[in-house]
Amino acid sequence: MSKTRVLICDDHPLLRRGLRYLVSAQADMEVVGEAGDLRAAAQEAARLKPDVATLDLSMPGGTGVSGIERVRKASPGTRVLVVSMHDDPAYVRAALAMGAAGYVVKSAADAELVTAIRSVRAGRLFVDARGVEGVGSAGFGDVGMTGHTSAAMADRLGLSVKTV
């Protein structure tokens, strides 16, 4: 299999640089571009057609989860992995409902992000539930959603199976 092509979208240059370093250190991944706002994220997704786009929900140029839709519309084959400071389960549910393939909070370990990229690239849903405070009370349990059936995830997230 070819390397996973990753687009990094975050409005903080230092974080983009760190993510670039982390992703580029993986033998099976390469960073193909970066974007600092939602407009640029959609443009770069359309131009580069990455396998995975990491996307911060709090970026200039739009409202939170609208960026997910914009990137997916610009490049339908791109899987969007939200990397956010927001650890509220409502953000996770909203992101997944808008079509995100995964959600990782910025306080997660770097290995979680790498695992998440590989998981969403493979077509699996990834939610770093250990990094999302209060997720257990929202019905996610104490572990990530990886390994659960679509029906189980839909039930726990309050979404339809089709959305999951």
JSON list of C-alpha atoms in Angstrom, two decimals:
[
{"chain": "A", "resi": 1, "resn": "MET", "atom": "CA", "xyz": [0.00, 0.00, 0.00]},
{"chain": "A", "resi": 2, "resn": "SER", "atom": "CA", "xyz": [1.22, 3.51, -0.76]},
{"chain": "A", "resi": 3, "resn": "LYS", "atom": "CA", "xyz": [1.90, 6.05, 1.93]},
{"chain": "A", "resi": 4, "resn": "THR", "atom": "CA", "xyz": [-1.07, 7.73, 3.57]},
{"chain": "A", "resi": 5, "resn": "ARG", "atom": "CA", "xyz": [-1.22, 11.29, 2.24]},
{"chain": "A", "resi": 6, "resn": "VAL", "atom": "CA", "xyz": [-2.07, 13.73, 5.06]},
{"chain": "A", "resi": 7, "resn": "LEU", "atom": "CA", "xyz": [-3.23, 17.35, 4.91]},
{"chain": "A", "resi": 8, "resn": "ILE", "atom": "CA", "xyz": [-2.73, 19.21, 8.21]},
{"chain": "A", "resi": 9, "resn": "CYS", "atom": "CA", "xyz": [-5.28, 21.97, 8.94]},
{"chain": "A", "resi": 10, "resn": "ASP", "atom": "CA", "xyz": [-4.79, 24.13, 12.02]},
{"chain": "A", "resi": 11, "resn": "ASP", "atom": "CA", "xyz": [-4.54, 27.87, 12.54]},
{"chain": "A", "resi": 12, "resn": "HIS", "atom": "CA", "xyz": [-1.49, 27.60, 14.83]},
{"chain": "A", "resi": 13, "resn": "PRO", "atom": "CA", "xyz": [1.79, 27.36, 12.86]},
{"chain": "A", "resi": 14, "resn": "LEU", "atom": "CA", "xyz": [3.62, 25.76, 15.80]},
{"chain": "A", "resi": 15, "resn": "LEU", "atom": "CA", "xyz": [1.04, 22.98, 16.07]},
{"chain": "A", "resi": 16, "resn": "ARG", "atom": "CA", "xyz": [1.12, 22.41, 12.29]},
{"chain": "A", "resi": 17, "resn": "ARG", "atom": "CA", "xyz": [4.89, 22.11, 12.47]},
{"chain": "A", "resi": 18, "resn": "GLY", "atom": "CA", "xyz": [4.67, 19.60, 15.31]},
{"chain": "A", "resi": 19, "resn": "LEU", "atom": "CA", "xyz": [2.04, 17.53, 13.51]},
{"chain": "A", "resi": 20, "resn": "ARG", "atom": "CA", "xyz": [4.14, 17.63, 10.33]},
{"chain": "A", "resi": 21, "resn": "TYR", "atom": "CA", "xyz": [7.13, 16.34, 12.27]},
{"chain": "A", "resi": 22, "resn": "LEU", "atom": "CA", "xyz": [5.09, 13.55, 13.92]},
{"chain": "A", "resi": 23, "resn": "VAL", "atom": "CA", "xyz": [3.37, 12.41, 10.73]},
{"chain": "A", "resi": 24, "resn": "SER", "atom": "CA", "xyz": [6.52, 12.65, 8.60]},
{"chain": "A", "resi": 25, "resn": "ALA", "atom": "CA", "xyz": [8.37, 10.41, 11.09]},
{"chain": "A", "resi": 26, "resn": "GLN", "atom": "CA", "xyz": [5.99, 7.55, 10.20]},
{"chain": "A", "resi": 27, "resn": "ALA", "atom": "CA", "xyz": [7.27, 5.29, 7.42]},
{"chain": "A", "resi": 28, "resn": "ASP", "atom": "CA", "xyz": [3.73, 4.81, 6.07]},
{"chain": "A", "resi": 29, "resn": "MET", "atom": "CA", "xyz": [2.68, 8.48, 6.03]},
{"chain": "A", "resi": 30, "resn": "GLU", "atom": "CA", "xyz": [3.57, 11.72, 4.30]},
{"chain": "A", "resi": 31, "resn": "VAL", "atom": "CA", "xyz": [2.38, 15.29, 4.76]},
{"chain": "A", "resi": 32, "resn": "VAL", "atom": "CA", "xyz": [1.25, 16.66, 1.40]},
{"chain": "A", "resi": 33, "resn": "GLY", "atom": "CA", "xyz": [0.15, 20.10, 2.58]},
{"chain": "A", "resi": 34, "resn": "GLU", "atom": "CA", "xyz": [-0.97, 22.46, 5.30]},
{"chain": "A", "resi": 35, "resn": "ALA", "atom": "CA", "xyz": [-3.74, 25.00, 5.78]},
{"chain": "A", "resi": 36, "resn": "GLY", "atom": "CA", "xyz": [-4.22, 27.71, 8.39]},
{"chain": "A", "resi": 37, "resn": "ASP", "atom": "CA", "xyz": [-7.91, 28.50, 7.86]},
{"chain": "A", "resi": 38, "resn": "LEU", "atom": "CA", "xyz": [-11.05, 26.74, 6.63]},
{"chain": "A", "resi": 39, "resn": "ARG", "atom": "CA", "xyz": [-11.00, 28.35, 3.18]},
{"chain": "A", "resi": 40, "resn": "ALA", "atom": "CA", "xyz": [-7.43, 27.17, 2.61]},
{"chain": "A", "resi": 41, "resn": "ALA", "atom": "CA", "xyz": [-8.31, 23.74, 4.02]},
{"chain": "A", "resi": 42, "resn": "ALA", "atom": "CA", "xyz": [-11.03, 23.25, 1.42]},
{"chain": "A", "resi": 43, "resn": "GLN", "atom": "CA", "xyz": [-8.81, 24.62, -1.37]},
{"chain": "A", "resi": 44, "resn": "GLU", "atom": "CA", "xyz": [-5.88, 22.40, -0.44]},
{"chain": "A", "resi": 45, "resn": "ALA", "atom": "CA", "xyz": [-8.15, 19.35, -0.08]},
{"chain": "A", "resi": 46, "resn": "ALA", "atom": "CA", "xyz": [-9.52, 19.98, -3.58]},
{"chain": "A", "resi": 47, "resn": "ARG", "atom": "CA", "xyz": [-6.04, 20.48, -5.03]},
{"chain": "A", "resi": 48, "resn": "LEU", "atom": "CA", "xyz": [-4.17, 17.70, -3.21]},
{"chain": "A", "resi": 49, "resn": "LYS", "atom": "CA", "xyz": [-6.88, 15.03, -2.71]},
{"chain": "A", "resi": 50, "resn": "PRO", "atom": "CA", "xyz": [-5.25, 13.71, 0.50]},
{"chain": "A", "resi": 51, "resn": "ASP", "atom": "CA", "xyz": [-6.25, 10.41, 2.07]},
{"chain": "A", "resi": 52, "resn": "VAL", "atom": "CA", "xyz": [-6.70, 12.05, 5.48]},
{"chain": "A", "resi": 53, "resn": "ALA", "atom": "CA", "xyz": [-7.12, 15.67, 6.55]},
{"chain": "A", "resi": 54, "resn": "THR", "atom": "CA", "xyz": [-6.52, 16.53, 10.19]},
{"chain": "A", "resi": 55, "resn": "LEU", "atom": "CA", "xyz": [-8.83, 19.43, 10.98]},
{"chain": "A", "resi": 56, "resn": "ASP", "atom": "CA", "xyz": [-9.09, 21.75, 13.97]},
{"chain": "A", "resi": 57, "resn": "LEU", "atom": "CA", "xyz": [-12.65, 22.85, 14.71]},
{"chain": "A", "resi": 58, "resn": "SER", "atom": "CA", "xyz": [-11.58, 26.32, 15.87]},
{"chain": "A", "resi": 59, "resn": "MET", "atom": "CA", "xyz": [-10.11, 27.92, 12.78]},
{"chain": "A", "resi": 60, "resn": "PRO", "atom": "CA", "xyz": [-10.79, 31.21, 11.00]},
{"chain": "A", "resi": 61, "resn": "GLY", "atom": "CA", "xyz": [-13.09, 31.22, 8.01]},
{"chain": "A", "resi": 62, "resn": "GLY", "atom": "CA", "xyz": [-16.19, 29.45, 9.24]},
{"chain": "A", "resi": 63, "resn": "THR", "atom": "CA", "xyz": [-18.00, 27.87, 12.10]},
{"chain": "A", "resi": 64, "resn": "GLY", "atom": "CA", "xyz": [-16.65, 24.79, 13.87]},
{"chain": "A", "resi": 65, "resn": "VAL", "atom": "CA", "xyz": [-17.99, 21.69, 12.19]},
{"chain": "A", "resi": 66, "resn": "SER", "atom": "CA", "xyz": [-18.79, 23.47, 8.91]},
{"chain": "A", "resi": 67, "resn": "GLY", "atom": "CA", "xyz": [-15.14, 22.92, 7.99]},
{"chain": "A", "resi": 68, "resn": "ILE", "atom": "CA", "xyz": [-15.73, 19.17, 7.92]},
{"chain": "A", "resi": 69, "resn": "GLU", "atom": "CA", "xyz": [-18.43, 19.55, 5.30]},
{"chain": "A", "resi": 70, "resn": "ARG", "atom": "CA", "xyz": [-16.32, 21.97, 3.26]},
{"chain": "A", "resi": 71, "resn": "VAL", "atom": "CA", "xyz": [-13.32, 19.64, 3.16]},
{"chain": "A", "resi": 72, "resn": "ARG", "atom": "CA", "xyz": [-15.46, 16.59, 2.36]},
{"chain": "A", "resi": 73, "resn": "LYS", "atom": "CA", "xyz": [-17.24, 18.47, -0.42]},
{"chain": "A", "resi": 74, "resn": "ALA", "atom": "CA", "xyz": [-13.92, 19.66, -1.87]},
{"chain": "A", "resi": 75, "resn": "SER", "atom": "CA", "xyz": [-12.45, 16.15, -1.79]},
{"chain": "A", "resi": 76, "resn": "PRO", "atom": "CA", "xyz": [-15.07, 13.43, -1.23]},
{"chain": "A", "resi": 77, "resn": "GLY", "atom": "CA", "xyz": [-12.46, 10.68, -0.90]},
{"chain": "A", "resi": 78, "resn": "THR", "atom": "CA", "xyz": [-10.66, 12.45, 1.94]},
{"chain": "A", "resi": 79, "resn": "ARG", "atom": "CA", "xyz": [-11.34, 11.14, 5.44]},
{"chain": "A", "resi": 80, "resn": "VAL", "atom": "CA", "xyz": [-11.53, 13.99, 7.98]},
{"chain": "A", "resi": 81, "resn": "LEU", "atom": "CA", "xyz": [-9.94, 13.46, 11.38]},
{"chain": "A", "resi": 82, "resn": "VAL", "atom": "CA", "xyz": [-10.83, 16.22, 13.83]},
{"chain": "A", "resi": 83, "resn": "VAL", "atom": "CA", "xyz": [-7.94, 17.22, 16.10]},
{"chain": "A", "resi": 84, "resn": "SER", "atom": "CA", "xyz": [-9.42, 19.67, 18.58]},
{"chain": "A", "resi": 85, "resn": "MET", "atom": "CA", "xyz": [-8.97, 21.22, 22.00]},
{"chain": "A", "resi": 86, "resn": "HIS", "atom": "CA", "xyz": [-12.71, 20.71, 22.59]},
{"chain": "A", "resi": 87, "resn": "ASP", "atom": "CA", "xyz": [-13.25, 17.75, 24.88]},
{"chain": "A", "resi": 88, "resn": "ASP", "atom": "CA", "xyz": [-17.02, 18.08, 25.13]},
{"chain": "A", "resi": 89, "resn": "PRO", "atom": "CA", "xyz": [-18.92, 15.01, 23.87]},
{"chain": "A", "resi": 90, "resn": "ALA", "atom": "CA", "xyz": [-21.35, 17.35, 22.09]},
{"chain": "A", "resi": 91, "resn": "TYR", "atom": "CA", "xyz": [-18.49, 18.41, 19.77]},
{"chain": "A", "resi": 92, "resn": "VAL", "atom": "CA", "xyz": [-17.67, 14.76, 19.06]},
{"chain": "A", "resi": 93, "resn": "ARG", "atom": "CA", "xyz": [-21.29, 13.99, 18.18]},
{"chain": "A", "resi": 94, "resn": "ALA", "atom": "CA", "xyz": [-21.58, 17.10, 16.00]},
{"chain": "A", "resi": 95, "resn": "ALA", "atom": "CA", "xyz": [-18.32, 16.33, 14.18]},
{"chain": "A", "resi": 96, "resn": "LEU", "atom": "CA", "xyz": [-19.34, 12.74, 13.47]},
{"chain": "A", "resi": 97, "resn": "ALA", "atom": "CA", "xyz": [-22.79, 13.86, 12.35]},
{"chain": "A", "resi": 98, "resn": "MET", "atom": "CA", "xyz": [-21.13, 16.21, 9.83]},
{"chain": "A", "resi": 99, "resn": "GLY", "atom": "CA", "xyz": [-19.12, 13.32, 8.43]},
{"chain": "A", "resi": 100, "resn": "ALA", "atom": "CA", "xyz": [-15.85, 13.29, 10.36]},
{"chain": "A", "resi": 101, "resn": "ALA", "atom": "CA", "xyz": [-14.21, 9.86, 10.37]},
{"chain": "A", "resi": 102, "resn": "GLY", "atom": "CA", "xyz": [-12.56, 10.42, 13.72]},
{"chain": "A", "resi": 103, "resn": "TYR", "atom": "CA", "xyz": [-11.98, 12.72, 16.67]},
{"chain": "A", "resi": 104, "resn": "VAL", "atom": "CA", "xyz": [-8.86, 13.19, 18.79]},
{"chain": "A", "resi": 105, "resn": "VAL", "atom": "CA", "xyz": [-8.36, 15.85, 21.45]},
{"chain": "A", "resi": 106, "resn": "LYS", "atom": "CA", "xyz": [-5.12, 17.81, 21.40]},
{"chain": "A", "resi": 107, "resn": "SER", "atom": "CA", "xyz": [-4.25, 16.58, 24.88]},
{"chain": "A", "resi": 108, "resn": "ALA", "atom": "CA", "xyz": [-4.03, 12.97, 23.58]},
{"chain": "A", "resi": 109, "resn": "ALA", "atom": "CA", "xyz": [-0.70, 11.20, 23.28]},
{"chain": "A", "resi": 110, "resn": "ASP", "atom": "CA", "xyz": [1.05, 11.45, 19.93]},
{"chain": "A", "resi": 111, "resn": "ALA", "atom": "CA", "xyz": [0.65, 7.70, 19.44]},
{"chain": "A", "resi": 112, "resn": "GLU", "atom": "CA", "xyz": [-3.14, 8.19, 19.58]},
{"chain": "A", "resi": 113, "resn": "LEU", "atom": "CA", "xyz": [-3.03, 10.60, 16.66]},
{"chain": "A", "resi": 114, "resn": "VAL", "atom": "CA", "xyz": [-0.91, 8.21, 14.59]},
{"chain": "A", "resi": 115, "resn": "THR", "atom": "CA", "xyz": [-3.30, 5.35, 15.42]},
{"chain": "A", "resi": 116, "resn": "ALA", "atom": "CA", "xyz": [-6.26, 7.56, 14.53]},
{"chain": "A", "resi": 117, "resn": "ILE", "atom": "CA", "xyz": [-4.80, 8.47, 11.14]},
{"chain": "A", "resi": 118, "resn": "ARG", "atom": "CA", "xyz": [-4.18, 4.81, 10.33]},
{"chain": "A", "resi": 119, "resn": "SER", "atom": "CA", "xyz": [-7.67, 3.84, 11.52]},
{"chain": "A", "resi": 120, "resn": "VAL", "atom": "CA", "xyz": [-9.58, 6.42, 9.51]},
{"chain": "A", "resi": 121, "resn": "ARG", "atom": "CA", "xyz": [-7.41, 5.73, 6.45]},
{"chain": "A", "resi": 122, "resn": "ALA", "atom": "CA", "xyz": [-8.46, 2.06, 6.77]},
{"chain": "A", "resi": 123, "resn": "GLY", "atom": "CA", "xyz": [-12.11, 3.11, 6.76]},
{"chain": "A", "resi": 124, "resn": "ARG", "atom": "CA", "xyz": [-12.74, 2.75, 10.48]},
{"chain": "A", "resi": 125, "resn": "LEU", "atom": "CA", "xyz": [-14.28, 5.29, 12.82]},
{"chain": "A", "resi": 126, "resn": "PHE", "atom": "CA", "xyz": [-11.90, 6.47, 15.55]},
{"chain": "A", "resi": 127, "resn": "VAL", "atom": "CA", "xyz": [-12.89, 8.37, 18.68]},
{"chain": "A", "resi": 128, "resn": "ASP", "atom": "CA", "xyz": [-10.23, 8.88, 21.32]},
{"chain": "A", "resi": 129, "resn": "ALA", "atom": "CA", "xyz": [-12.66, 8.46, 24.19]},
{"chain": "A", "resi": 130, "resn": "ARG", "atom": "CA", "xyz": [-9.88, 8.31, 26.78]},
{"chain": "A", "resi": 131, "resn": "GLY", "atom": "CA", "xyz": [-8.94, 11.86, 25.86]},
{"chain": "A", "resi": 132, "resn": "VAL", "atom": "CA", "xyz": [-12.47, 13.22, 25.90]},
{"chain": "A", "resi": 133, "resn": "GLU", "atom": "CA", "xyz": [-13.58, 14.04, 29.45]},
{"chain": "A", "resi": 134, "resn": "GLY", "atom": "CA", "xyz": [-17.12, 13.09, 30.24]},
{"chain": "A", "resi": 135, "resn": "VAL", "atom": "CA", "xyz": [-17.41, 10.74, 27.31]},
{"chain": "A", "resi": 136, "resn": "GLY", "atom": "CA", "xyz": [-18.28, 7.83, 29.59]},
{"chain": "A", "resi": 137, "resn": "SER", "atom": "CA", "xyz": [-21.30, 9.73, 30.88]},
{"chain": "A", "resi": 138, "resn": "ALA", "atom": "CA", "xyz": [-22.30, 10.37, 27.27]},
{"chain": "A", "resi": 139, "resn": "GLY", "atom": "CA", "xyz": [-22.43, 6.63, 26.67]},
{"chain": "A", "resi": 140, "resn": "PHE", "atom": "CA", "xyz": [-19.13, 6.06, 24.89]},
{"chain": "A", "resi": 141, "resn": "GLY", "atom": "CA", "xyz": [-17.62, 3.89, 27.61]},
{"chain": "A", "resi": 142, "resn": "ASP", "atom": "CA", "xyz": [-14.01, 4.00, 28.69]},
{"chain": "A", "resi": 143, "resn": "VAL", "atom": "CA", "xyz": [-12.33, 3.06, 25.43]},
{"chain": "A", "resi": 144, "resn": "GLY", "atom": "CA", "xyz": [-12.27, 4.34, 21.86]},
{"chain": "A", "resi": 145, "resn": "MET", "atom": "CA", "xyz": [-15.06, 3.37, 19.46]},
{"chain": "A", "resi": 146, "resn": "THR", "atom": "CA", "xyz": [-12.71, 1.29, 17.32]},
{"chain": "A", "resi": 147, "resn": "GLY", "atom": "CA", "xyz": [-13.86, -2.30, 17.32]},
{"chain": "A", "resi": 148, "resn": "HIS", "atom": "CA", "xyz": [-17.56, -1.63, 17.87]},
{"chain": "A", "resi": 149, "resn": "THR", "atom": "CA", "xyz": [-20.19, -2.41, 15.24]},
{"chain": "A", "resi": 150, "resn": "SER", "atom": "CA", "xyz": [-21.77, 0.45, 13.33]},
{"chain": "A", "resi": 151, "resn": "ALA", "atom": "CA", "xyz": [-25.07, -0.24, 15.10]},
{"chain": "A", "resi": 152, "resn": "ALA", "atom": "CA", "xyz": [-23.42, -0.08, 18.53]},
{"chain": "A", "resi": 153, "resn": "MET", "atom": "CA", "xyz": [-21.62, 3.16, 17.68]},
{"chain": "A", "resi": 154, "resn": "ALA", "atom": "CA", "xyz": [-24.81, 4.69, 16.30]},
{"chain": "A", "resi": 155, "resn": "ASP", "atom": "CA", "xyz": [-26.67, 3.79, 19.46]},
{"chain": "A", "resi": 156, "resn": "ARG", "atom": "CA", "xyz": [-23.96, 5.19, 21.74]},
{"chain": "A", "resi": 157, "resn": "LEU", "atom": "CA", "xyz": [-23.54, 8.39, 19.70]},
{"chain": "A", "resi": 158, "resn": "GLY", "atom": "CA", "xyz": [-27.24, 9.01, 19.24]},
{"chain": "A", "resi": 159, "resn": "LEU", "atom": "CA", "xyz": [-26.82, 8.89, 15.43]},
{"chain": "A", "resi": 160, "resn": "SER", "atom": "CA", "xyz": [-28.32, 6.78, 12.67]},
{"chain": "A", "resi": 161, "resn": "VAL", "atom": "CA", "xyz": [-26.43, 3.73, 11.46]},
{"chain": "A", "resi": 162, "resn": "LYS", "atom": "CA", "xyz": [-26.25, 5.38, 8.02]},
{"chain": "A", "resi": 163, "resn": "THR", "atom": "CA", "xyz": [-24.43, 8.40, 9.52]},
{"chain": "A", "resi": 164, "resn": "VAL", "atom": "CA", "xyz": [-21.94, 6.15, 11.30]}
]
